[in-house]
Amino acid sequence: MKDRYDLAVKTVRTVSRSIQCVVSWNHLIDWLMSKGKMKSAFKIYHEMKKRANVPDAYTYTILFRGCSKNPHSKQALGKAMAVYQSMLRDKSPVKPNIIHMNTILKLCAVSGDLDSMLYFLDGLPSSGAKAADAATFSTVLNALRHNAVSPLPTPPSIEQRKQQIQTMVLQARQIWKGILKRWRKGDMWIDEELVCSMGRILLTSDDNKHWDEILTIIEQTMGISRQLPPFVSNWQDQGDIKDQIQKKSISFHSSSNDQTFETDFISKSDSSPDFHTTPQLTPLSLSVIPEASKFARPGKNSISLVLSALLQLSSKEPATRYWKIFTEKYEIQPDLENYVSYLRVLRAFRASSESLQLLISMPPEFLEAKVFRIAISSCVRDKYNHHAFSNAGKILDLMQKSLKQPDVSTILRYLELAVSLPLKSKLDPSSNKATISDGVLGSQILRALDRVQQLILNIKSYMFFGDMGLEFNSNKYEYLQNFEKLIQKSIQAYNLLLKKRMVPDYLFTELRAQIHKLSHLIIRISKYRKSFGGNPSKTYEPEI
């Protein structure tokens, strides 16, 4: 490959003596940047100019983009800034455009130089070809969020972290106010990436009014009506909040109109002596409502954002309504992360039947271990429901059909559910919670154990006679440790049946024989596991 590159350089040098071949020089620079050879790329760039080949706008885009992807971000920022400053000179044939600026902003963000990033943003005009666009603001908002939540060498205290996030949210809301004003004037487009960048910032807060504002943003920019009534927080002192905003915020002044972006405060009732005030994003009713064609088109990112917000807000029914709007009205095909987000909402509300139906509707390629773990956890939480155990059994059936290797954590949760179902209370026979008698519970545990034993045999055959494959090379020790735990839980369940005489006496001999077989198997598995080494404390968490 190096010989071919050397040949390409030699050819370009020869041809460039007689004609302008900027495109060829660009390809050389781009190839070097793609290989992480930043210094060599800049040498070619300078050689290009010395040979009287004038760089074009794309040359600078390649340089800046390559710098933004270089692992030595601070060094790359210095080189990129030197080139950028040269473009600002009067004699420069190419002036920087918004594509160049977006790449510079991204480079500032990657190198952690937020002050420079905000300085450049402040200097951009509010309209025209060089004005900030959706990509500009997405870069800035993502950088603010990353800076506030990323781990530091010396972790800050909880209070310091909360303060950082609060300041970041205030800054982002100021920027968002300016974005909305420009959007309503028709000076810029808003896309899903930008909307979700702002939404993810609000999601980092621990204040539920910020989570609620995500739904307002979706309504403002995508035209999707709120499916949850707006949250209203009781603030005792409106003045304190304004002072807080003024102290913590960074004002962004447009070079053309010297306009400062601020957060709106909309009073619920100015005439009331104890009115409630909520810092809100400006409602569409206060300005010109954009045409439907100007709304951002929702996609998979929007689904995850809204469901994450509603999970934080503990709101299941609105989540279901949003899910139908996104998947039916907008015909968005959910991805795996969307399904996982919705399953987590259903799990939080113990909706085992809905979790099962969602699994059934999912494309086969999305049916992997973690979705079964979340769904089975919904059944465990829903154990007072008469249908929970039946739903869990159907989830187990679907898992067996979908996975090459049964997921041990899912089976563990299934067995835990069978054993933990509530017995009929002698103290409170009128309890509203679903309960069952000893005999029915014993029959249910026995039915669960029969299924689990078959799965244990399948896993055993796969381990000792099948090919564990590369997928288990990194986690085989932990997998075996969970398998041991499953066998132990099975032994405990058999002992429970015997101890409490929850099954007919004629089954006792058979159950003791099963315990004996499992005891021998667990010794064998333990020896097999120890041959791999590993950390005994690590196990897969069944609920994720």
Coordinates of C-alpha atoms in Angstrom, one line a residue:
M1 CA 0.0 0.0 0.0
K2 CA 2.9 2.4 0.8
D3 CA 4.4 1.8 -2.6
R4 CA 1.1 2.7 -4.2
Y5 CA 0.9 5.8 -2.1
D6 CA 4.4 6.8 -3.0
L7 CA 3.5 6.3 -6.7
A8 CA 0.4 8.5 -6.2
V9 CA 2.4 11.3 -4.6
K10 CA 5.0 11.1 -7.4
T11 CA 2.3 11.2 -10.1
V12 CA 0.5 14.2 -8.5
R13 CA 3.8 16.1 -8.2
T14 CA 4.6 15.5 -11.8
V15 CA 1.1 16.5 -13.1
S16 CA 0.8 19.6 -10.8
R17 CA 3.7 21.2 -12.7
S18 CA 1.5 21.9 -15.6
I19 CA -2.1 21.9 -14.4
Q20 CA -4.1 22.5 -11.2
C21 CA -4.9 19.1 -9.7
V22 CA -6.5 20.2 -6.4
V23 CA -8.7 17.1 -6.3
S24 CA -5.7 14.8 -6.4
W25 CA -4.0 16.7 -3.6
N26 CA -7.2 16.5 -1.6
H27 CA -7.3 12.7 -2.0
L28 CA -3.7 12.4 -0.7
I29 CA -4.5 14.5 2.4
D30 CA -7.7 12.6 3.0
W31 CA -5.9 9.2 2.8
L32 CA -3.2 10.3 5.2
M33 CA -5.8 11.7 7.7
S34 CA -7.8 8.4 7.5
K35 CA -4.6 6.6 8.5
G36 CA -4.0 9.0 11.5
K37 CA -1.0 10.5 9.9
M38 CA -1.8 14.1 10.7
K39 CA 1.7 15.5 10.4
S40 CA 2.2 14.0 7.0
A41 CA -1.2 15.3 5.8
F42 CA -0.2 18.9 6.8
K43 CA 3.2 18.4 5.0
I44 CA 1.3 17.5 1.8
Y45 CA -1.0 20.5 2.3
H46 CA 1.9 22.9 2.6
E47 CA 3.6 21.2 -0.4
M48 CA 0.5 21.6 -2.4
K49 CA 0.5 25.4 -1.8
K50 CA 4.3 25.7 -2.6
R51 CA 3.6 24.0 -5.9
A52 CA 1.1 26.8 -6.7
N53 CA -2.0 24.5 -6.4
V54 CA -4.6 26.6 -4.6
P55 CA -6.5 24.7 -1.9
D56 CA -10.3 24.8 -2.3
A57 CA -13.0 24.8 0.4
Y58 CA -13.0 21.0 0.5
T59 CA -9.3 20.9 1.2
Y60 CA -9.9 22.7 4.5
T61 CA -12.9 20.5 5.3
I62 CA -10.7 17.4 4.9
L63 CA -8.0 19.0 7.1
F64 CA -10.4 20.0 9.9
R65 CA -12.3 16.8 9.8
G66 CA -9.2 14.8 10.0
C67 CA -8.0 16.8 13.0
S68 CA -11.3 16.3 14.8
K69 CA -10.8 12.5 14.5
N70 CA -7.1 12.5 15.6
P71 CA -6.5 11.0 19.0
H72 CA -4.1 13.8 19.9
S73 CA -6.9 16.4 20.0
K74 CA -5.1 19.3 21.7
Q75 CA -2.2 19.1 19.2
A76 CA -4.7 18.8 16.3
L77 CA -6.6 21.8 17.6
G78 CA -3.5 24.0 17.5
K79 CA -2.7 23.0 13.9
A80 CA -6.3 23.5 12.8
M81 CA -6.6 26.9 14.4
A82 CA -3.4 28.0 12.6
V83 CA -5.0 27.1 9.3
Y84 CA -8.3 28.6 10.2
Q85 CA -6.7 31.9 11.1
S86 CA -4.9 31.9 7.7
M87 CA -8.3 31.6 6.0
L88 CA -9.4 34.8 7.7
R89 CA -6.7 36.9 6.1
D90 CA -7.7 39.3 3.3
K91 CA -5.5 37.6 0.7
S92 CA -7.0 34.1 1.4
P93 CA -8.8 32.9 -1.7
V94 CA -11.1 30.7 0.5
K95 CA -13.0 32.1 3.4
P96 CA -14.3 29.8 6.1
N97 CA -17.9 28.6 5.8
I98 CA -20.2 27.1 8.3
I99 CA -19.0 23.6 7.4
H100 CA -15.5 24.6 8.4
M101 CA -16.8 26.2 11.6
N102 CA -18.8 23.2 12.6
T103 CA -15.7 21.0 12.3
I104 CA -13.6 23.5 14.3
L105 CA -16.3 23.5 17.0
K106 CA -16.3 19.7 17.0
L107 CA -12.5 19.8 17.4
C108 CA -12.8 22.2 20.4
A109 CA -15.4 19.9 21.9
V110 CA -13.3 16.8 21.5
S111 CA -10.2 18.6 23.0
G112 CA -12.3 19.9 25.9
D113 CA -11.8 23.5 25.1
L114 CA -15.3 24.7 25.7
D115 CA -14.3 28.3 26.2
S116 CA -13.0 28.5 22.6
M117 CA -16.1 26.7 21.4
L118 CA -18.5 29.1 23.0
Y119 CA -16.3 32.1 21.8
F120 CA -16.6 30.9 18.2
L121 CA -20.3 30.3 18.6
D122 CA -20.8 33.8 20.0
G123 CA -19.0 35.3 16.9
L124 CA -21.3 33.7 14.3
P125 CA -23.8 35.9 12.5
S126 CA -27.5 35.2 13.2
S127 CA -28.4 34.9 9.5
G128 CA -26.7 34.3 6.1
A129 CA -24.5 31.5 4.8
K130 CA -22.1 31.7 7.7
A131 CA -24.8 31.5 10.4
A132 CA -24.9 28.6 12.8
D133 CA -27.1 25.7 11.6
A134 CA -28.6 22.7 13.2
A135 CA -25.3 20.8 13.1
T136 CA -23.5 23.7 14.8
F137 CA -25.9 23.7 17.8
S138 CA -26.0 19.9 18.0
T139 CA -22.2 19.9 18.4
V140 CA -22.3 22.6 21.1
L141 CA -25.1 21.0 23.1
N142 CA -23.5 17.6 22.9
A143 CA -20.2 19.1 24.1
L144 CA -21.9 20.8 27.0
R145 CA -23.5 17.6 28.1
H146 CA -20.4 15.5 27.7
N147 CA -18.4 18.0 29.7
A148 CA -20.9 18.0 32.6
V149 CA -21.4 14.2 32.9
S150 CA -18.0 12.7 31.8
P151 CA -15.9 11.2 34.6
L152 CA -12.9 13.3 35.9
P153 CA -9.6 12.1 37.3
T154 CA -10.7 13.5 40.6
P155 CA -14.4 12.8 40.9
P156 CA -16.4 15.8 42.1
S157 CA -18.8 15.6 45.1
I158 CA -22.4 14.9 44.5
E159 CA -23.3 18.5 45.2
Q160 CA -20.6 19.7 42.8
R161 CA -21.8 17.3 40.1
K162 CA -25.4 18.6 40.6
Q163 CA -24.1 22.2 40.3
Q164 CA -22.3 21.4 37.1
I165 CA -25.4 19.8 35.5
Q166 CA -27.6 22.7 36.7
T167 CA -25.3 25.3 35.2
M168 CA -25.1 23.2 31.9
V169 CA -28.9 23.0 31.7
L170 CA -29.2 26.8 32.2
Q171 CA -26.6 27.4 29.4
A172 CA -28.3 25.0 27.1
R173 CA -31.7 26.5 27.6
Q174 CA -30.4 29.9 26.7
I175 CA -29.0 28.6 23.5
W176 CA -32.3 26.7 22.8
K177 CA -34.3 30.0 23.2
G178 CA -32.2 31.5 20.4
I179 CA -32.6 28.5 18.3
L180 CA -36.4 28.7 18.5
K181 CA -36.4 32.4 17.6
R182 CA -34.3 31.8 14.5
W183 CA -36.4 28.7 13.5
R184 CA -39.7 30.6 13.8
K185 CA -38.3 33.4 11.6
G186 CA -37.3 30.8 9.0
D187 CA -33.6 31.5 9.4
M188 CA -32.7 27.9 10.1
W189 CA -34.0 24.3 10.0
I190 CA -34.3 22.1 13.1
D191 CA -33.7 18.4 12.8
E192 CA -34.2 15.4 15.1
E193 CA -30.5 15.3 16.1
L194 CA -30.7 18.9 17.4
V195 CA -34.0 18.3 19.2
C196 CA -32.6 15.2 20.9
S197 CA -29.3 16.9 21.8
M198 CA -31.3 19.4 23.8
G199 CA -33.5 16.7 25.2
R200 CA -30.6 14.6 26.4
I201 CA -29.3 17.6 28.3
L202 CA -32.6 18.0 30.1
L203 CA -32.5 14.2 30.8
T204 CA -29.3 14.5 32.8
S205 CA -30.9 16.7 35.3
D206 CA -32.4 15.3 38.5
D207 CA -35.3 17.8 38.4
N208 CA -38.6 16.4 37.1
K209 CA -39.6 19.7 35.5
H210 CA -36.7 19.3 33.2
W211 CA -37.7 15.8 32.2
D212 CA -41.2 17.2 31.6
E213 CA -39.8 19.9 29.3
I214 CA -38.6 17.2 26.9
L215 CA -42.2 16.6 26.0
T216 CA -42.7 20.3 25.4
I217 CA -39.7 20.3 23.1
I218 CA -41.1 17.4 21.1
E219 CA -44.4 19.3 20.9
Q220 CA -42.8 22.5 19.8
T221 CA -40.4 21.2 17.2
M222 CA -42.2 18.1 15.9
G223 CA -45.9 19.0 16.3
I224 CA -46.6 16.0 18.5
S225 CA -49.1 17.0 21.1
R226 CA -48.2 16.3 24.7
Q227 CA -49.6 13.0 26.0
L228 CA -49.0 14.1 29.6
P229 CA -50.3 17.3 31.3
P230 CA -47.6 19.8 31.8
F231 CA -45.8 19.6 35.1
V232 CA -46.1 22.8 37.3
S233 CA -43.6 23.3 40.1
N234 CA -44.3 25.5 43.1
W235 CA -41.6 28.1 43.3
Q236 CA -41.7 30.4 46.4
D237 CA -39.6 33.2 45.0
Q238 CA -39.6 34.1 41.4
G239 CA -36.8 36.6 41.9
D240 CA -34.4 34.0 43.2
I241 CA -34.7 32.0 40.1
K242 CA -34.1 34.9 37.8
D243 CA -31.0 35.9 39.8
Q244 CA -29.8 32.3 39.6
I245 CA -30.2 32.3 35.8
Q246 CA -28.3 35.6 35.5
K247 CA -25.5 34.5 37.7
K248 CA -24.9 31.1 36.0
S249 CA -25.7 31.8 32.4
I250 CA -23.6 32.7 29.5
S251 CA -25.1 35.4 27.2
F252 CA -24.7 34.8 23.5
H253 CA -24.8 38.1 21.6
S254 CA -25.4 38.1 17.9
S255 CA -23.0 40.2 15.9
S256 CA -25.8 41.6 13.9
N257 CA -28.5 42.4 16.4
D258 CA -26.8 42.2 19.8
Q259 CA -29.6 40.0 21.1
T260 CA -29.2 38.0 24.3
F261 CA -30.8 34.6 24.6
E262 CA -32.6 34.2 27.9
T263 CA -34.8 31.7 29.6
D264 CA -38.5 32.6 29.7
F265 CA -40.5 32.7 32.9
I266 CA -44.2 32.4 32.4
S267 CA -46.3 33.1 35.4
K268 CA -49.4 31.0 36.0
S269 CA -51.3 33.9 37.5
D270 CA -49.7 37.3 38.0
S271 CA -52.7 38.6 39.9
S272 CA -52.5 35.9 42.6
P273 CA -50.4 36.8 45.7
D274 CA -49.0 33.3 45.8
F275 CA -48.9 32.4 42.1
H276 CA -46.8 29.5 40.8
T277 CA -44.0 30.1 38.4
T278 CA -42.3 27.5 36.2
P279 CA -39.3 28.2 34.1
Q280 CA -40.4 26.9 30.7
L281 CA -39.3 26.8 27.2
T282 CA -41.2 29.4 25.2
P283 CA -44.6 28.0 24.1
L284 CA -45.4 28.1 20.4
S285 CA -48.4 30.3 21.1
L286 CA -46.2 33.2 22.0
S287 CA -44.7 33.4 18.5
V288 CA -45.4 32.5 15.0
I289 CA -46.3 28.8 14.8
P290 CA -44.1 27.1 12.1
E291 CA -45.8 25.4 9.2
A292 CA -46.2 21.7 9.4
S293 CA -43.5 21.2 6.7
K294 CA -41.0 23.0 9.0
F295 CA -41.4 20.6 11.9
A296 CA -38.5 18.2 12.6
R297 CA -39.2 14.6 11.5
P298 CA -39.2 12.3 14.5
G299 CA -37.2 9.1 14.4
K300 CA -35.7 6.3 16.5
N301 CA -33.7 8.8 18.6
S302 CA -36.9 10.7 19.5
I303 CA -38.6 7.4 20.7
S304 CA -35.7 6.6 23.1
L305 CA -35.6 10.2 24.4
V306 CA -39.4 10.4 25.1
L307 CA -39.5 6.9 26.7
S308 CA -36.5 7.7 28.9
A309 CA -38.2 10.9 30.1
L310 CA -41.5 9.1 30.8
L311 CA -39.6 6.4 32.7
Q312 CA -38.1 9.1 34.9
L313 CA -41.6 10.7 35.3
S314 CA -43.2 7.3 36.1
S315 CA -45.8 7.6 33.4
K316 CA -46.9 4.4 31.7
E317 CA -50.1 5.4 29.8
P318 CA -48.5 8.4 28.1
A319 CA -45.6 6.1 27.1
T320 CA -48.0 3.7 25.4
R321 CA -49.7 6.6 23.6
Y322 CA -46.4 8.0 22.4
W323 CA -45.3 4.5 21.3
K324 CA -48.4 4.2 19.1
I325 CA -48.0 7.7 17.7
F326 CA -44.4 7.1 16.7
T327 CA -44.9 3.6 15.3
E328 CA -48.3 3.9 13.8
K329 CA -48.9 7.5 12.8
Y330 CA -45.3 8.2 11.8
E331 CA -44.6 4.6 10.8
I332 CA -41.2 4.6 12.5
Q333 CA -39.6 1.1 12.6
P334 CA -38.2 0.9 16.2
D335 CA -34.7 -0.3 16.7
L336 CA -33.5 -2.6 19.5
E337 CA -32.8 0.4 21.8
N338 CA -36.4 1.6 21.3
Y339 CA -37.8 -1.7 22.3
V340 CA -35.5 -1.9 25.3
S341 CA -36.6 1.5 26.4
Y342 CA -40.3 0.6 26.2
L343 CA -39.7 -2.7 27.9
R344 CA -38.1 -0.8 30.8
V345 CA -41.2 1.4 31.1
L346 CA -43.5 -1.7 31.2
R347 CA -41.2 -3.4 33.7
A348 CA -41.4 -0.4 36.0
F349 CA -45.2 -0.7 36.0
R350 CA -45.3 -4.5 36.3
A351 CA -47.0 -4.9 32.9
S352 CA -46.1 -8.5 32.3
S353 CA -48.8 -9.1 29.7
E354 CA -47.9 -6.1 27.6
S355 CA -44.2 -7.0 27.9
L356 CA -45.0 -10.4 26.4
Q357 CA -47.0 -8.9 23.6
L358 CA -44.2 -6.5 22.8
L359 CA -41.7 -9.4 22.6
I360 CA -44.0 -11.3 20.3
S361 CA -44.2 -8.2 18.0
M362 CA -40.5 -7.7 17.9
P363 CA -38.4 -8.6 14.8
P364 CA -36.5 -11.9 15.3
E365 CA -33.1 -10.2 15.0
F366 CA -33.9 -8.1 18.1
L367 CA -34.7 -11.0 20.3
E368 CA -31.5 -11.3 22.3
A369 CA -30.8 -12.1 26.0
K370 CA -31.3 -8.6 27.5
V371 CA -34.9 -8.2 26.2
F372 CA -35.8 -11.5 27.7
R373 CA -34.2 -10.5 31.0
I374 CA -36.2 -7.2 31.1
A375 CA -39.5 -9.0 30.1
I376 CA -39.1 -11.7 32.7
S377 CA -38.4 -9.1 35.4
S378 CA -41.8 -7.5 34.6
C379 CA -43.4 -10.9 35.4
V380 CA -41.4 -11.1 38.7
R381 CA -42.6 -7.7 39.7
D382 CA -46.1 -8.6 38.6
K383 CA -46.2 -11.7 40.8
Y384 CA -49.6 -10.8 42.4
N385 CA -51.2 -11.0 38.9
H386 CA -52.8 -14.5 38.2
H387 CA -51.3 -14.3 34.7
A388 CA -47.8 -13.4 35.6
F389 CA -46.5 -17.0 35.8
S390 CA -48.2 -18.0 32.6
N391 CA -46.7 -14.9 30.9
A392 CA -43.3 -15.9 32.2
G393 CA -43.7 -19.4 30.7
K394 CA -44.5 -17.9 27.3
I395 CA -41.5 -15.7 27.5
L396 CA -39.4 -18.7 28.3
D397 CA -40.8 -20.5 25.3
L398 CA -40.0 -17.6 23.0
M399 CA -36.5 -17.5 24.4
Q400 CA -35.9 -21.1 23.6
K401 CA -37.1 -20.6 20.0
S402 CA -35.0 -17.4 19.5
L403 CA -31.7 -18.0 21.2
K404 CA -29.0 -20.5 20.2
Q405 CA -28.0 -20.8 23.8
P406 CA -30.6 -20.3 26.7
D407 CA -30.0 -17.3 28.8
V408 CA -29.2 -18.5 32.4
S409 CA -30.2 -15.2 34.0
T410 CA -33.7 -15.3 32.4
I411 CA -34.2 -18.9 33.6
L412 CA -33.1 -17.9 37.1
R413 CA -35.7 -15.2 37.2
Y414 CA -38.3 -17.6 36.0
L415 CA -37.5 -20.1 38.8
E416 CA -37.4 -17.3 41.4
L417 CA -40.9 -16.2 40.2
A418 CA -42.3 -19.8 40.6
V419 CA -40.9 -20.1 44.1
S420 CA -41.8 -16.6 45.3
L421 CA -45.5 -16.6 44.4
P422 CA -47.5 -15.6 47.5
L423 CA -49.1 -18.3 49.6
K424 CA -52.7 -17.9 50.8
S425 CA -52.5 -15.9 54.0
K426 CA -54.1 -17.4 57.1
L427 CA -54.1 -14.0 58.9
D428 CA -55.7 -12.1 56.1
P429 CA -57.9 -14.3 54.0
S430 CA -59.7 -11.3 52.5
S431 CA -56.5 -9.9 51.0
N432 CA -57.0 -8.4 47.5
K433 CA -53.7 -9.7 46.3
A434 CA -53.7 -12.9 44.3
T435 CA -52.6 -15.8 46.4
I436 CA -52.5 -19.6 46.0
S437 CA -52.6 -22.6 48.4
D438 CA -49.6 -24.8 49.3
G439 CA -50.8 -27.6 46.9
V440 CA -51.3 -25.3 43.9
L441 CA -48.0 -23.6 44.6
G442 CA -46.2 -26.9 44.9
S443 CA -47.7 -28.0 41.6
Q444 CA -46.6 -24.8 40.0
I445 CA -43.0 -25.0 41.3
L446 CA -42.8 -28.6 40.1
R447 CA -44.0 -27.6 36.7
A448 CA -41.4 -24.8 36.6
L449 CA -38.7 -27.3 37.7
D450 CA -39.6 -29.7 35.0
R451 CA -39.0 -26.9 32.4
V452 CA -35.8 -25.7 34.1
Q453 CA -34.4 -29.3 34.2
Q454 CA -34.8 -29.6 30.5
L455 CA -33.0 -26.3 30.0
I456 CA -30.2 -27.3 32.4
L457 CA -29.7 -30.5 30.3
N458 CA -29.6 -28.4 27.1
I459 CA -27.0 -26.0 28.6
K460 CA -24.9 -29.0 29.9
S461 CA -24.9 -30.6 26.5
Y462 CA -23.9 -27.3 24.9
M463 CA -21.1 -26.8 27.3
F464 CA -19.6 -30.3 27.3
F465 CA -20.4 -31.6 23.8
G466 CA -21.1 -28.5 21.8
D467 CA -19.0 -25.5 20.7
M468 CA -19.1 -22.6 23.2
G469 CA -17.7 -20.5 20.4
L470 CA -15.9 -17.2 20.4
E471 CA -18.9 -15.5 22.0
F472 CA -18.1 -17.1 25.3
N473 CA -14.3 -16.6 25.3
S474 CA -14.5 -13.4 27.3
N475 CA -17.2 -14.3 29.8
K476 CA -17.3 -18.1 30.1
Y477 CA -16.3 -18.0 33.7
E478 CA -19.2 -15.7 34.6
Y479 CA -21.6 -17.8 32.5
L480 CA -20.6 -20.9 34.4
Q481 CA -20.9 -19.2 37.7
N482 CA -24.5 -18.2 36.9
F483 CA -25.1 -21.8 35.7
E484 CA -24.0 -23.0 39.1
K485 CA -26.4 -20.5 40.7
L486 CA -29.2 -21.9 38.6
I487 CA -28.5 -25.4 39.7
Q488 CA -28.3 -24.3 43.4
K489 CA -31.7 -22.6 43.1
S490 CA -33.2 -25.7 41.6
I491 CA -31.9 -27.8 44.5
Q492 CA -33.4 -25.3 46.9
A493 CA -36.7 -25.4 45.1
Y494 CA -36.8 -29.3 45.3
N495 CA -35.9 -29.1 49.0
L496 CA -38.7 -26.6 49.6
L497 CA -41.2 -29.0 48.0
L498 CA -40.0 -31.8 50.3
K499 CA -39.7 -29.8 53.5
K500 CA -43.2 -28.2 53.2
R501 CA -44.7 -31.4 51.7
M502 CA -46.1 -29.4 48.8
V503 CA -46.4 -32.4 46.6
P504 CA -47.8 -36.0 47.0
D505 CA -45.6 -38.4 49.0
Y506 CA -45.2 -40.8 46.1
L507 CA -43.0 -38.1 44.3
F508 CA -40.5 -37.8 47.2
T509 CA -38.2 -40.5 45.9
E510 CA -38.1 -39.0 42.4
L511 CA -37.4 -35.5 43.8
R512 CA -34.6 -36.8 46.0
A513 CA -33.0 -38.5 43.0
Q514 CA -33.2 -35.2 41.1
I515 CA -31.4 -33.4 43.9
H516 CA -28.7 -36.1 43.9
K517 CA -28.1 -35.7 40.1
L518 CA -28.0 -31.9 40.4
S519 CA -25.5 -32.1 43.3
H520 CA -23.1 -34.1 41.2
L521 CA -23.6 -31.8 38.3
I522 CA -22.8 -28.7 40.3
I523 CA -19.5 -30.3 41.5
R524 CA -18.6 -31.0 37.9
I525 CA -19.5 -27.5 36.7
S526 CA -17.5 -26.0 39.6
K527 CA -14.3 -27.8 38.6
Y528 CA -14.9 -26.9 35.0
R529 CA -15.3 -23.2 35.9
K530 CA -12.2 -23.1 38.0
S531 CA -10.1 -24.2 35.1
F532 CA -10.8 -20.9 33.4
G533 CA -9.8 -18.7 36.4
G534 CA -11.6 -15.4 36.7
N535 CA -13.1 -13.3 39.4
P536 CA -15.5 -15.2 41.6
S537 CA -17.4 -12.1 42.5
K538 CA -18.5 -11.3 39.0
T539 CA -21.9 -12.5 37.8
Y540 CA -24.4 -11.4 35.2
E541 CA -27.2 -9.3 36.6
P542 CA -30.5 -10.8 35.6
E543 CA -32.3 -7.4 35.6
I544 CA -30.8 -4.7 33.4

